[in-house]
Short mmCIF file of C-alpha atoms in Angstrom, two decimals:
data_model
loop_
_atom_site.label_atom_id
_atom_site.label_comp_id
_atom_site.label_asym_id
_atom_site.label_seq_id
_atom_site.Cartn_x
_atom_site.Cartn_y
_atom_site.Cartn_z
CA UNK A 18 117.54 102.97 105.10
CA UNK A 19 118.87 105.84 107.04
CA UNK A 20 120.02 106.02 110.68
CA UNK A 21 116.75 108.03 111.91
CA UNK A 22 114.50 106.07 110.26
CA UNK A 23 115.95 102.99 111.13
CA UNK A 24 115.78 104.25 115.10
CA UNK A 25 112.55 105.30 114.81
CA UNK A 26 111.11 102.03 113.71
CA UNK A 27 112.86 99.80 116.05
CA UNK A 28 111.88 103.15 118.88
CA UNK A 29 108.31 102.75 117.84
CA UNK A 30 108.30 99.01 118.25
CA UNK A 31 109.95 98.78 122.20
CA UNK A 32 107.82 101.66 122.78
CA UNK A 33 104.77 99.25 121.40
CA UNK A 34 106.06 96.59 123.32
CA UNK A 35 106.99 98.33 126.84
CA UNK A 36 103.70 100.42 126.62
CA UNK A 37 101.76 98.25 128.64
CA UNK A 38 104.46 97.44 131.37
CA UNK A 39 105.33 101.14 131.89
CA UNK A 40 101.70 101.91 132.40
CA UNK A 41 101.39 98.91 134.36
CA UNK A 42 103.67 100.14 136.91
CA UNK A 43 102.77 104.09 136.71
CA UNK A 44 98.82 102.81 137.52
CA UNK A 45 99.72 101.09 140.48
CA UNK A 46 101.30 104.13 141.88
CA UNK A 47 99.40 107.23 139.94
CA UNK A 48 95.88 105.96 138.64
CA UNK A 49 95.13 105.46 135.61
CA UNK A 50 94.59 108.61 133.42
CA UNK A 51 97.65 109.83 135.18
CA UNK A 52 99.78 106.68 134.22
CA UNK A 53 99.13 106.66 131.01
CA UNK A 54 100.07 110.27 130.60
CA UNK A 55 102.96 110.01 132.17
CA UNK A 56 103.98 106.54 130.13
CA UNK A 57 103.50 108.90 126.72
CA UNK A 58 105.64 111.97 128.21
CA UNK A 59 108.58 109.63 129.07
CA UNK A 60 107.92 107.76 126.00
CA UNK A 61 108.15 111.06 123.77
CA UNK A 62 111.11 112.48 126.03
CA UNK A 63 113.28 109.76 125.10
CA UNK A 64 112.30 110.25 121.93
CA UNK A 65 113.41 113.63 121.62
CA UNK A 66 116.45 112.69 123.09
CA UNK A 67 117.27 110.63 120.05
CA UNK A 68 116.03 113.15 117.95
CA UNK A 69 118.53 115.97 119.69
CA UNK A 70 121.17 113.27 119.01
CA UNK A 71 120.69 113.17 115.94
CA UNK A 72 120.78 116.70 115.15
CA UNK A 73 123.88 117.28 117.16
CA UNK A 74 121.78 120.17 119.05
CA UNK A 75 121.84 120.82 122.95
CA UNK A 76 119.46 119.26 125.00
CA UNK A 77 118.91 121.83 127.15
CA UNK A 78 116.31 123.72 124.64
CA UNK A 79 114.26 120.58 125.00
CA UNK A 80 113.50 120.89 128.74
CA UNK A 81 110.89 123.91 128.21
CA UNK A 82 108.61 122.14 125.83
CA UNK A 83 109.31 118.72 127.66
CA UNK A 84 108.70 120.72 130.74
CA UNK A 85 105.26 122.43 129.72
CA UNK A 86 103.93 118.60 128.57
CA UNK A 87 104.88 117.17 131.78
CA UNK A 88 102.27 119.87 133.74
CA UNK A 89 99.85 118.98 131.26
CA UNK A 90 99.89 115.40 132.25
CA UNK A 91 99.90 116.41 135.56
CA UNK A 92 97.23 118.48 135.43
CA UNK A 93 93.58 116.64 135.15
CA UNK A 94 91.97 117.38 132.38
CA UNK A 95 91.04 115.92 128.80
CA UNK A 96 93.00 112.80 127.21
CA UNK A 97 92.30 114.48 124.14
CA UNK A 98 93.78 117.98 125.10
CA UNK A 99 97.07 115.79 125.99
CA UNK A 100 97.51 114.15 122.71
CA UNK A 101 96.71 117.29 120.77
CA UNK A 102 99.35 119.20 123.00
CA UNK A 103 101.71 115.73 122.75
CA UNK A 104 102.03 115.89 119.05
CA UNK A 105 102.52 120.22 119.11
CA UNK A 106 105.30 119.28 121.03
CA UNK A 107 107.36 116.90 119.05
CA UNK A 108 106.62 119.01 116.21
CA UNK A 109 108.03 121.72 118.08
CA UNK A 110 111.09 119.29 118.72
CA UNK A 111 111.54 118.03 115.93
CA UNK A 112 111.21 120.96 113.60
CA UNK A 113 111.98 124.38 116.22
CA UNK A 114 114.64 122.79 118.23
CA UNK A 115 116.90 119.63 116.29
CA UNK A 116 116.15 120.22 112.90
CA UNK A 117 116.41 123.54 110.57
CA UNK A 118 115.02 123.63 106.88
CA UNK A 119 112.89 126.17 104.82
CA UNK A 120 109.74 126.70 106.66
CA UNK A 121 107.48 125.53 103.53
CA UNK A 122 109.25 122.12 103.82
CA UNK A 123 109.18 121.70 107.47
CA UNK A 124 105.10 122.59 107.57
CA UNK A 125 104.95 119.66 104.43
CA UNK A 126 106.97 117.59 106.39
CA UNK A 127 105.01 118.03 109.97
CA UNK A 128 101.74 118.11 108.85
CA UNK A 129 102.34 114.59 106.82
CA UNK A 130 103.79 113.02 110.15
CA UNK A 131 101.27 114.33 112.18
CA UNK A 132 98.64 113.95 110.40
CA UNK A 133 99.41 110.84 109.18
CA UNK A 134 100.30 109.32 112.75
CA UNK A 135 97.15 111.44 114.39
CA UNK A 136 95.01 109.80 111.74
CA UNK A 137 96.19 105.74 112.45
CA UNK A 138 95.29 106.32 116.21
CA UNK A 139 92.02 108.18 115.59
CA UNK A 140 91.18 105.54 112.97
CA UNK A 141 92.07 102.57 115.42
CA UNK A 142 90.53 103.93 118.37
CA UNK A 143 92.62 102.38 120.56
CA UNK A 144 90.96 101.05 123.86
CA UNK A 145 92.60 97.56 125.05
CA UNK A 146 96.42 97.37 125.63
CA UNK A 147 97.17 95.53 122.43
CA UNK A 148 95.01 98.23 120.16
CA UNK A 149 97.17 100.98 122.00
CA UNK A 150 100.57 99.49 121.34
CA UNK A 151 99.77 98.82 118.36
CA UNK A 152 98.22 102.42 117.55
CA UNK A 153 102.03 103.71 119.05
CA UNK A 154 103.76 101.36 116.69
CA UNK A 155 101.41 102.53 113.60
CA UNK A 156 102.27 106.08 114.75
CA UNK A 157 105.97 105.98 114.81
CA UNK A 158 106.12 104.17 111.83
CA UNK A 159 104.34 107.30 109.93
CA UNK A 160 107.00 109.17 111.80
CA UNK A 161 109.82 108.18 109.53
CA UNK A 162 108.06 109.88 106.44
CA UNK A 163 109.24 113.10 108.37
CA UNK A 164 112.85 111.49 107.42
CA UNK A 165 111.84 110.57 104.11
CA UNK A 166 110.86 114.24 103.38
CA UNK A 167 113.64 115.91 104.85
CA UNK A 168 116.50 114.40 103.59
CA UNK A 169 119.94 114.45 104.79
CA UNK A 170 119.38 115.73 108.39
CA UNK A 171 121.51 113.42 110.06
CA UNK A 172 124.90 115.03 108.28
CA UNK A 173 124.47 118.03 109.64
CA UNK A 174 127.32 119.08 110.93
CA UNK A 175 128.00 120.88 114.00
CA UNK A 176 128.29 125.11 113.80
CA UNK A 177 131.19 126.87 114.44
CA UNK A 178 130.37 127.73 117.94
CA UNK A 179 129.88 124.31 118.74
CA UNK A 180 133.77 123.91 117.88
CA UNK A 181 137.05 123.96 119.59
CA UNK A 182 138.29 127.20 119.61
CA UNK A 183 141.65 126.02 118.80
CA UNK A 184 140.81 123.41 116.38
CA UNK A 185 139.60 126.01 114.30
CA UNK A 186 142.27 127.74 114.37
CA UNK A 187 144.37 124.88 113.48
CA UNK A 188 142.73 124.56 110.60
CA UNK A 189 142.69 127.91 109.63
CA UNK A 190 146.40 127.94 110.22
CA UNK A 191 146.78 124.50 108.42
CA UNK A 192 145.05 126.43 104.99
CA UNK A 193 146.94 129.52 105.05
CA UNK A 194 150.36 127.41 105.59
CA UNK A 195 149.08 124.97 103.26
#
């Protein structure tokens, strides 16, 4: 078992576990809609941390999707609406920002995660705090068949401009002497 699927299935577990205490706490203060918005955005932002991490991307590129999910849980309107939106934006993530493939395999690989995961909560209709971590558990376990289908991701290594300046040109020196 790989790094990123490993992560994700112990990720989708304390998210399972810490759902209800995080939206606990963000009820007291927000309401509930609201809470439980918010609980999903921070869960899928640290998330996509891990996922940036594991591409060896920048995080900054993150922020505007992040960013435009964070006003939609703000603003009052349709659970619904917010999970559709939710899973557009860790496909565009996952797929636009951390990892690069041929387009045919990344579409294969989304729309088997999403669909997949989508389909568990739908199916479960979650409505208690135990159906709803488990429905988050279900759906990050589908997750890793994103890692299954795109294999090797985690070795990617770093480009060029993401080097030392001089390092490469040590090496480059190193082959020519060499």
């Amino acid at each position: 078992m790989n790094r990123p699927i490993r992560t994700t299935v112990v990720f989708g577990l304390i998210s399972a576990l810490l759902v209800y205490p995080v939206v606990g706490l963000l009820t007291g203060r927000w309401g509930g809609a609201l809470g439980f918005k918010l609980a999903l955005w921070l869960d899928l932002a640290i998330y996509s941390a891990l996922l940036v991490r594991w591409s060896k991307s920048r995080l900054l590129p993150a922020f505007f999707p992040l960013g435009i999910l964070l006003a939609a849980a703000l603003w009052p309107w349709s659970r619904s609406g917010f999970f559709l939106l939710t899973l557009g934006v860790l496909s565009w993530i996952r797929s636009g920002i951390c990892f690069k493939a041929p387009p045919l395999r990344l579409l294969t690989a989304e729309t088997v995660a999403m669909a997949g995961g989508a389909g568990l909560v739908a199916l479960l209709g979650p409505a208690s705090a135990l159906t709803w971590a488990l429905a988050i558990w279900l759906f990050f376990l589908v997750q890793t068949f994103y890692f299954y289908l795109m294999p090797g991701l985690e070795e990617r290594t770093p480009a060029p401009h993401d080097q030392d300046a001089f390092e490469v040109a040590l090496r480059e020196a190193e082959k020519l002497l060499g």
